[in-house]
CSV table of C-alpha atoms in Angstrom, one decimal:
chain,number,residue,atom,x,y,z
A,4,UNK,CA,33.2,78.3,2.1
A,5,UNK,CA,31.8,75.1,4.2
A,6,UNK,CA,30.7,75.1,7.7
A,7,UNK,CA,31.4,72.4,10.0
A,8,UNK,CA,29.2,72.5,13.6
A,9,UNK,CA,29.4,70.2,16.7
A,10,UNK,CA,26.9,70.3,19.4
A,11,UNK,CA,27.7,68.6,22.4
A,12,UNK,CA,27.0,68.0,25.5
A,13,UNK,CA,29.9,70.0,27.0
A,14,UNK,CA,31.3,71.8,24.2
A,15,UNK,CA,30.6,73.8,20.8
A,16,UNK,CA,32.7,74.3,17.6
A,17,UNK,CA,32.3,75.4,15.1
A,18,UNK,CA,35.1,75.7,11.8
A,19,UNK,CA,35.7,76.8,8.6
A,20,UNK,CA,36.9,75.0,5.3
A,21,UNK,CA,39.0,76.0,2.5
A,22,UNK,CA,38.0,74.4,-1.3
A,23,UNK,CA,40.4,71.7,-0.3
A,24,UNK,CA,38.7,70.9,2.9
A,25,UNK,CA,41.3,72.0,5.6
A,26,UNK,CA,39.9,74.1,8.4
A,27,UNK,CA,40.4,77.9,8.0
A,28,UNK,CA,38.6,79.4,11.3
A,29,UNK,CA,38.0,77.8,14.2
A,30,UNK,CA,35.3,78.7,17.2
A,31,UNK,CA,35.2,76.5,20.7
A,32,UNK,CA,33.5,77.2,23.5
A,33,UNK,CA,32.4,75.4,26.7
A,34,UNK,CA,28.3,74.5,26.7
A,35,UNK,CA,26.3,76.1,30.1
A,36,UNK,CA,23.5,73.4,30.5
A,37,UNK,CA,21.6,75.8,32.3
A,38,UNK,CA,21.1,77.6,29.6
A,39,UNK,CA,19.8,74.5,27.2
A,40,UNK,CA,19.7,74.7,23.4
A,41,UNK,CA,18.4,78.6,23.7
A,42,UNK,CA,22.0,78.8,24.8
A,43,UNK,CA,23.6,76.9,22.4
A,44,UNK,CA,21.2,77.9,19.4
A,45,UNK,CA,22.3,81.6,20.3
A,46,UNK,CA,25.9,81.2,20.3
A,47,UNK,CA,25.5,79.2,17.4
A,48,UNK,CA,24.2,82.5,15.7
A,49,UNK,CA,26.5,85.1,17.1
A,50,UNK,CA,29.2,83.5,15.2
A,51,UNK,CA,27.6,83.1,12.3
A,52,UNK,CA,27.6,86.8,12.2
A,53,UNK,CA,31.4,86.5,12.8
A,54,UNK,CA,31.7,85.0,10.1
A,55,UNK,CA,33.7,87.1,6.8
A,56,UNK,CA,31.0,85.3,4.2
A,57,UNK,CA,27.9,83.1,4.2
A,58,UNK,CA,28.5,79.5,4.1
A,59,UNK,CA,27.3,77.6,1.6
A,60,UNK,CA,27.1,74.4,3.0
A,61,UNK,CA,26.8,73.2,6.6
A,62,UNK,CA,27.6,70.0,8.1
A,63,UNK,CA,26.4,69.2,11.7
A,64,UNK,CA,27.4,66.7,14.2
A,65,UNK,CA,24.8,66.6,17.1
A,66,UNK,CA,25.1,65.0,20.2
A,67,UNK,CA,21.8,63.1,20.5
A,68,UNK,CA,19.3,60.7,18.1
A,69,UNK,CA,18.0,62.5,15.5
A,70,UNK,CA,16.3,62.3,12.3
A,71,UNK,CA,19.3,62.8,9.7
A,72,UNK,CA,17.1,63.4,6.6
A,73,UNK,CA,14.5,65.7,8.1
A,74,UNK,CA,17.4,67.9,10.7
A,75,UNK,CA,14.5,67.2,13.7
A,76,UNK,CA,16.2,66.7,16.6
A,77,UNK,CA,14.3,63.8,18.7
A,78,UNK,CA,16.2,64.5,22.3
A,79,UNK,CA,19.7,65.3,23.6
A,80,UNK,CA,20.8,63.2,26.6
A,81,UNK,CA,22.7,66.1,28.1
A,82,UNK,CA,20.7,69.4,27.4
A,83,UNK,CA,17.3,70.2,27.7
A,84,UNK,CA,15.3,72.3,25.1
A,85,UNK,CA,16.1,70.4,22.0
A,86,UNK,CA,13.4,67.6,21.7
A,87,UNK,CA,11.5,68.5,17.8
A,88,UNK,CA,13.5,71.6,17.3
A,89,UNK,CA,14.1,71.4,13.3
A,90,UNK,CA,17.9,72.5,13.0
A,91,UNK,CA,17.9,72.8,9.5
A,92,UNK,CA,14.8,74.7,9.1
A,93,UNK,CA,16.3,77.0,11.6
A,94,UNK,CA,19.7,77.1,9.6
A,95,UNK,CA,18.0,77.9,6.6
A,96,UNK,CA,16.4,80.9,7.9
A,97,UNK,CA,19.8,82.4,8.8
A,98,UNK,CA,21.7,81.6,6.0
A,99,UNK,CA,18.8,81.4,2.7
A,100,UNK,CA,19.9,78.6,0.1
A,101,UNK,CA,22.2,76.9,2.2
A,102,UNK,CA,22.4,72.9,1.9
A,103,UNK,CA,22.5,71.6,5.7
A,104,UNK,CA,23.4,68.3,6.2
A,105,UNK,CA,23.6,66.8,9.8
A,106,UNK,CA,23.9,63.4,11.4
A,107,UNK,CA,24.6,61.9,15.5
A,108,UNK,CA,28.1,63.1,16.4
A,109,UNK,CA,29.4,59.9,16.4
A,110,UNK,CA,28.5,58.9,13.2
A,111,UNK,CA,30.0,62.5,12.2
A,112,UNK,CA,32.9,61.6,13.7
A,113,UNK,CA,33.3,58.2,12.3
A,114,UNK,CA,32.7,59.3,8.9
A,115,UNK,CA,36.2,61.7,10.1
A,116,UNK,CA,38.4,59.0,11.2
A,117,UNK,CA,37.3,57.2,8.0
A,118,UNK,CA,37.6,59.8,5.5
A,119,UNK,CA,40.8,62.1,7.3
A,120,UNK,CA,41.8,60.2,10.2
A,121,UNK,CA,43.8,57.0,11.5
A,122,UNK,CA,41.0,54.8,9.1
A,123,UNK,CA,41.6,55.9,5.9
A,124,UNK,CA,42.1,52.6,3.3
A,125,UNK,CA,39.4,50.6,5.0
A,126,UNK,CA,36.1,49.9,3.9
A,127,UNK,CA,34.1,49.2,6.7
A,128,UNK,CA,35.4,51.5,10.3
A,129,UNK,CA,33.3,51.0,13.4
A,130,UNK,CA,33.8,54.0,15.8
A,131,UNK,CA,33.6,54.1,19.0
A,132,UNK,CA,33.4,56.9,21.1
A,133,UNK,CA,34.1,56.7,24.7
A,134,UNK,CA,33.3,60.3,26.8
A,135,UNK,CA,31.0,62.1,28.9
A,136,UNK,CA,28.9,59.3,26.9
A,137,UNK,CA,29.3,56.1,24.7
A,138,UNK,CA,28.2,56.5,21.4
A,139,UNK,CA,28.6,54.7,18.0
A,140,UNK,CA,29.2,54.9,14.1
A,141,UNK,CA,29.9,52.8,11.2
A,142,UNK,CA,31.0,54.1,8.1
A,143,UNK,CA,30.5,51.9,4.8
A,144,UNK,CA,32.5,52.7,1.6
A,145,UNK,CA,33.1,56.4,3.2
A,146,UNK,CA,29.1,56.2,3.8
A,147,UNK,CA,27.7,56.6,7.3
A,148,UNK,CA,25.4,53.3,7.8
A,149,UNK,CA,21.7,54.5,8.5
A,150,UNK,CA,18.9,52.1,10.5
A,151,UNK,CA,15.4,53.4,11.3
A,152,UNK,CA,15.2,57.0,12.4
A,153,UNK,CA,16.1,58.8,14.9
A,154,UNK,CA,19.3,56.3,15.1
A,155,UNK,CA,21.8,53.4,14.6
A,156,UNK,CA,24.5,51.9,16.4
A,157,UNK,CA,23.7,53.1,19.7
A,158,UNK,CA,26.4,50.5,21.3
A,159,UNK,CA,26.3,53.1,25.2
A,160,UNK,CA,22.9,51.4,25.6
A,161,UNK,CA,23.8,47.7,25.4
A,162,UNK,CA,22.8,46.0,28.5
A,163,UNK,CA,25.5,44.6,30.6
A,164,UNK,CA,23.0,43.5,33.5
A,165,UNK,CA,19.5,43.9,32.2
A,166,UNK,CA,16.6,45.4,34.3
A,167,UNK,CA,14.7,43.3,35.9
A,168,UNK,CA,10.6,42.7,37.3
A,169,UNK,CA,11.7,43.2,40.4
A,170,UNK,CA,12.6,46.8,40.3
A,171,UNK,CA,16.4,46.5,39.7
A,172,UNK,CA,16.9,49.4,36.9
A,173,UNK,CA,19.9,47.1,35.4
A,174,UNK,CA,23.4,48.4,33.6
A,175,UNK,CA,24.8,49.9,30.2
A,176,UNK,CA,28.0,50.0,28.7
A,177,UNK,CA,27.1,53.7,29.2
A,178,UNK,CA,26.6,53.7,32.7
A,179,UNK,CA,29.8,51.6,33.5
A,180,UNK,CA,32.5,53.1,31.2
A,181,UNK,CA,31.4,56.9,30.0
A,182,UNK,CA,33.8,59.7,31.6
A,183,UNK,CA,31.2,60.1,33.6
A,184,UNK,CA,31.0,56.9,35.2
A,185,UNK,CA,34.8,56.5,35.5
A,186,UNK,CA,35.1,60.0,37.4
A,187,UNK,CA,32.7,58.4,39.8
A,188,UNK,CA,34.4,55.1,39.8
A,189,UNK,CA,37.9,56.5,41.0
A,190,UNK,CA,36.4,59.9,43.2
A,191,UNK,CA,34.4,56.7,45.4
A,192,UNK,CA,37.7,54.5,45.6
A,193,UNK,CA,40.1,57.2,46.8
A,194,UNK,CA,39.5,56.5,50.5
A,195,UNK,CA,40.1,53.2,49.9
A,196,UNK,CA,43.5,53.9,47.7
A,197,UNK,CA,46.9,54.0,50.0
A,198,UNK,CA,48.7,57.2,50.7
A,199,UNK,CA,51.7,56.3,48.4
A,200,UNK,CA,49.1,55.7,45.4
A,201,UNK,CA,49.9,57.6,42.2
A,202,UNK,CA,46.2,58.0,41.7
A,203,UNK,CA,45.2,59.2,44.7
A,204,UNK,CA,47.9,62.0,44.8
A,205,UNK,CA,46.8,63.3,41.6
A,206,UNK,CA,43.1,63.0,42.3
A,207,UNK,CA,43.3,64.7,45.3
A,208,UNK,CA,45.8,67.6,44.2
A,209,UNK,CA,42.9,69.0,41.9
A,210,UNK,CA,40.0,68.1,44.2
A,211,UNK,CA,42.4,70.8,46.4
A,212,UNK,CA,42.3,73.1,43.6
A,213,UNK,CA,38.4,72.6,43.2
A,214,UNK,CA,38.6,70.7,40.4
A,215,UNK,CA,36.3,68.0,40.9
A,216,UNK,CA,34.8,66.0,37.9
A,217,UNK,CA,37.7,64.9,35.0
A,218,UNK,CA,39.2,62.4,37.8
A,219,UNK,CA,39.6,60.0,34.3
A,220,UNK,CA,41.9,62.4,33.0
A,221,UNK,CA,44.4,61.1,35.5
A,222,UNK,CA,44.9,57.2,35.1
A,223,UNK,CA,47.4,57.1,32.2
A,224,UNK,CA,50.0,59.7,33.7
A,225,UNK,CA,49.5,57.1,36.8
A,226,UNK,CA,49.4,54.3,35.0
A,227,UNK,CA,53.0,55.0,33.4
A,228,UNK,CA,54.3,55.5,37.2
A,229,UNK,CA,53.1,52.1,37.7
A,230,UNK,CA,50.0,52.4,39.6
A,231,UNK,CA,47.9,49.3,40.0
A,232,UNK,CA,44.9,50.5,40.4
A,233,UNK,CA,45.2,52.9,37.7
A,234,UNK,CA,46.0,49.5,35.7
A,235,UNK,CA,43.2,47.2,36.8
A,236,UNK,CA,40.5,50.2,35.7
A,237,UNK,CA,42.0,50.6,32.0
A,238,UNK,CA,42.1,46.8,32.2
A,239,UNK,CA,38.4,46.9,33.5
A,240,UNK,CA,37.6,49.8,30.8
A,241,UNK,CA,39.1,47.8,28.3
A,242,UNK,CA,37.0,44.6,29.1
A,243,UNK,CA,33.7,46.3,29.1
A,244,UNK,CA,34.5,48.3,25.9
A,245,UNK,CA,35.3,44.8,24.4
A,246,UNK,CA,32.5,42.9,25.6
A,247,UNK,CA,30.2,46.0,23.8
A,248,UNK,CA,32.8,46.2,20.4
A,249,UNK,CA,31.9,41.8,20.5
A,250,UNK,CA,28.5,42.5,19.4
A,251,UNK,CA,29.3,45.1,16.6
A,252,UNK,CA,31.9,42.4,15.3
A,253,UNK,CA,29.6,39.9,15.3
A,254,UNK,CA,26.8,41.7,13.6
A,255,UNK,CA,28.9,43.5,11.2
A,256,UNK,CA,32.3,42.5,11.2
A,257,UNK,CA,34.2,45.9,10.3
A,258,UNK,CA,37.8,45.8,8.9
A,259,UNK,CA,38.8,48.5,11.7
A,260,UNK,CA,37.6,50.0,15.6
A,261,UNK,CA,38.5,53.0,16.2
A,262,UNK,CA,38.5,54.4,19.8
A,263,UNK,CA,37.8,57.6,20.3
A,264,UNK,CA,36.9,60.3,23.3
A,265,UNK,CA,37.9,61.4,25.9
A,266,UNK,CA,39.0,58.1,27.5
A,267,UNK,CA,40.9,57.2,24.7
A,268,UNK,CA,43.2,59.6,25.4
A,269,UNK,CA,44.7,57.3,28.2
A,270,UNK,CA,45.9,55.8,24.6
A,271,UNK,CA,48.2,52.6,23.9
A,272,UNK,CA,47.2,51.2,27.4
A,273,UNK,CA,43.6,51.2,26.6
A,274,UNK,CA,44.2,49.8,23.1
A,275,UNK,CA,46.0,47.4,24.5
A,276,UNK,CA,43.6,46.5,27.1
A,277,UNK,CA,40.7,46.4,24.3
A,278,UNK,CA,42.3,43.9,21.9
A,279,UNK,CA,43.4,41.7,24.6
A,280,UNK,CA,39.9,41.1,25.9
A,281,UNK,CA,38.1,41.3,22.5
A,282,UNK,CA,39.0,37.5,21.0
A,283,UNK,CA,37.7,36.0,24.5
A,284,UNK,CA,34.0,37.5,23.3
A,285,UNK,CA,34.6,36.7,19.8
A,286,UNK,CA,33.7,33.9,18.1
A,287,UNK,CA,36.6,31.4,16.5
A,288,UNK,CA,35.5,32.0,12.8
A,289,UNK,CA,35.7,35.8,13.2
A,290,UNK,CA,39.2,35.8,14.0
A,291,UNK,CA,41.6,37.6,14.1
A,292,UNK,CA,39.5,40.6,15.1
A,293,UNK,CA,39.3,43.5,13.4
A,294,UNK,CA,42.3,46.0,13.4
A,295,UNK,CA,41.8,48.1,16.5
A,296,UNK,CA,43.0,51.8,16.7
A,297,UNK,CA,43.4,54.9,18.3
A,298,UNK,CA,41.7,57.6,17.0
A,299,UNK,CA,44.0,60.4,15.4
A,300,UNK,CA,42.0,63.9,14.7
A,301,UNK,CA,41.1,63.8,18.3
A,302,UNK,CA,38.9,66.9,19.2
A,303,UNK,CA,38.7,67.9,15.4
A,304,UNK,CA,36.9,64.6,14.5
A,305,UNK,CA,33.5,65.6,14.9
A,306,UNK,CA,34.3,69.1,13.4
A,307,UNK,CA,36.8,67.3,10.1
A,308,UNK,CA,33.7,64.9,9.9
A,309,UNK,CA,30.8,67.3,9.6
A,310,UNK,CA,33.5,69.0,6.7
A,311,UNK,CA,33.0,65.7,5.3
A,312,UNK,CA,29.5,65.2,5.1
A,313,UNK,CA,28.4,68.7,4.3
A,314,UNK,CA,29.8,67.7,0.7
A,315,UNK,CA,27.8,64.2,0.7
């Protein structure tokens, strides 16, 4: 039996494999910041003494640079407590004789869509994934590319506007089109928004049921009632995404993107939105771009992927 873990910055799963690789058990459960990788570290073991056997292997997708031959964690972006914690020293003394293998969740998840997912039949897949952050991974030949430790293909913390002497802290990719950034983006504009706008109706009917945060969530079910401002942020989403995926194509020139995330759940419209914009920051002798798609295993991909490389 295989174990396949993702740690997040807002959620942890764990699952199960079969000998043929399909996912027998499954464990979610929503990450308490407060409560920092102690937290997440202790759940973590609690279900391993759920489990009905020891694993054997253990695959790990982990939201945050790390070094991938080692299992030290350098820092997560979203919880505290894990800077130099050795995860697969820690595994090992749980589970003696295990073979741990763990990589950034985005590479994990790449190495998913690429192996079990919408990229299957293509030898070079760029992912990227766009949620609470913007992350990036390329897989090779069903290999995940590796640069220098703690990371690669970082493509969240591109510059857009870079920072400047005079004390203007500049922009990312990450800054402007995470879940995070897009919540903020819509939650500032409703005031602006008219009373008959899709958007705002929806917006506003969970901020009434106290569910503020997630306001992303709501653009495609506006968008296919024909909102406009629903449509010029996918369309703005889609620009910035493409103006980021420009500099992967140009430096490696995959055969596929796959989007993935949250976001991508708005789906075809974003797509759309993407490969429109892409060839205007593409140069003439890389086109056509590279086959763009939506990513299939949705929230399984980090999970499916970590499957995948606990058998590398």
């Amino acid at each position: 039996m295989n174990l396949g873990i993702e740690i997040g910055g807002t959620k942890l799963q764990l699952v199960t494999s079969d000998s043929t690789g399909q996912i027998v058990e499954r464990f979610r459960y929503t990450v308490d910041p407060a409560q920092g990788a102690e937290g997440i570290l202790a759940q973590i073991e609690a279900t391993l003494r759920q489990l009905n056997e020891p694993p054997q292997r253990v695959g790990i997708g982990f939201g945050g640079p790390l070094d991938w031959k080692t299992g030290r964690i350098a820092t997560s972006h979203q919880i505290g407590g894990w800077a130099g914690i050795d995860l697969t020293a820690w595994l090992r003394e749980r589970i003696p004789g295990v073979v741990v293998r763990i990589d950034n969740d985005a590479n994990v998840a790449a190495l998913g869509e690429a192996s079990r997912g919408v990229a299957t039949g293509f030898d070079n897949v760029f992912y990227i994934t766009l949620g609470s952050g913007i992350g990036g991974g390329l897989v090779q030949n069903g290999r995940v590319y590796h640069g220098a430790t703690p990371g690669e293909a970082e493509i969240g913390h591109l510059w857009l506007i870079p920072p400047d002497e005079s004390g203007s802290p500049g922009q990312t990719i990450e800054q402007t089109i995470s879940g995070w950034a897009v919540d903020q983006q819509i939650r500032d504009l409703l005031p602006q928004l008219p009373n008959d706008s899709v958007l705002k109706t929806l917006v506003e009917q969970a901020h009434k049921a106290n569910a503020i945060g997630g306001e992303a969530r709501f653009l495609h079910p506006a968008y296919e009632a024909s909102d406009p401002v629903a449509k010029m942020l996918i369309e703005q989403i889609g620009s910035v995404a493409a103006l980021g995926l420009s500099h992967v194509v140009h430096l490696f020139h995959p055969d596929a993107i796959v989007l993935g995330g949250g976001l991508s759940l708005i789906g075809e419209p974003l797509r759309a939105a993407v490969r429109q914009a892409l060839p205007r920051f593409v140069m003439k002798a890389f086109h056509p771009v590279p086959v763009l798609l939506l990513a299939k295993l949705g929230e399984d991909a980090v999970p499916v992927g970590a499957l995948q490389l606990a058998h590398t």
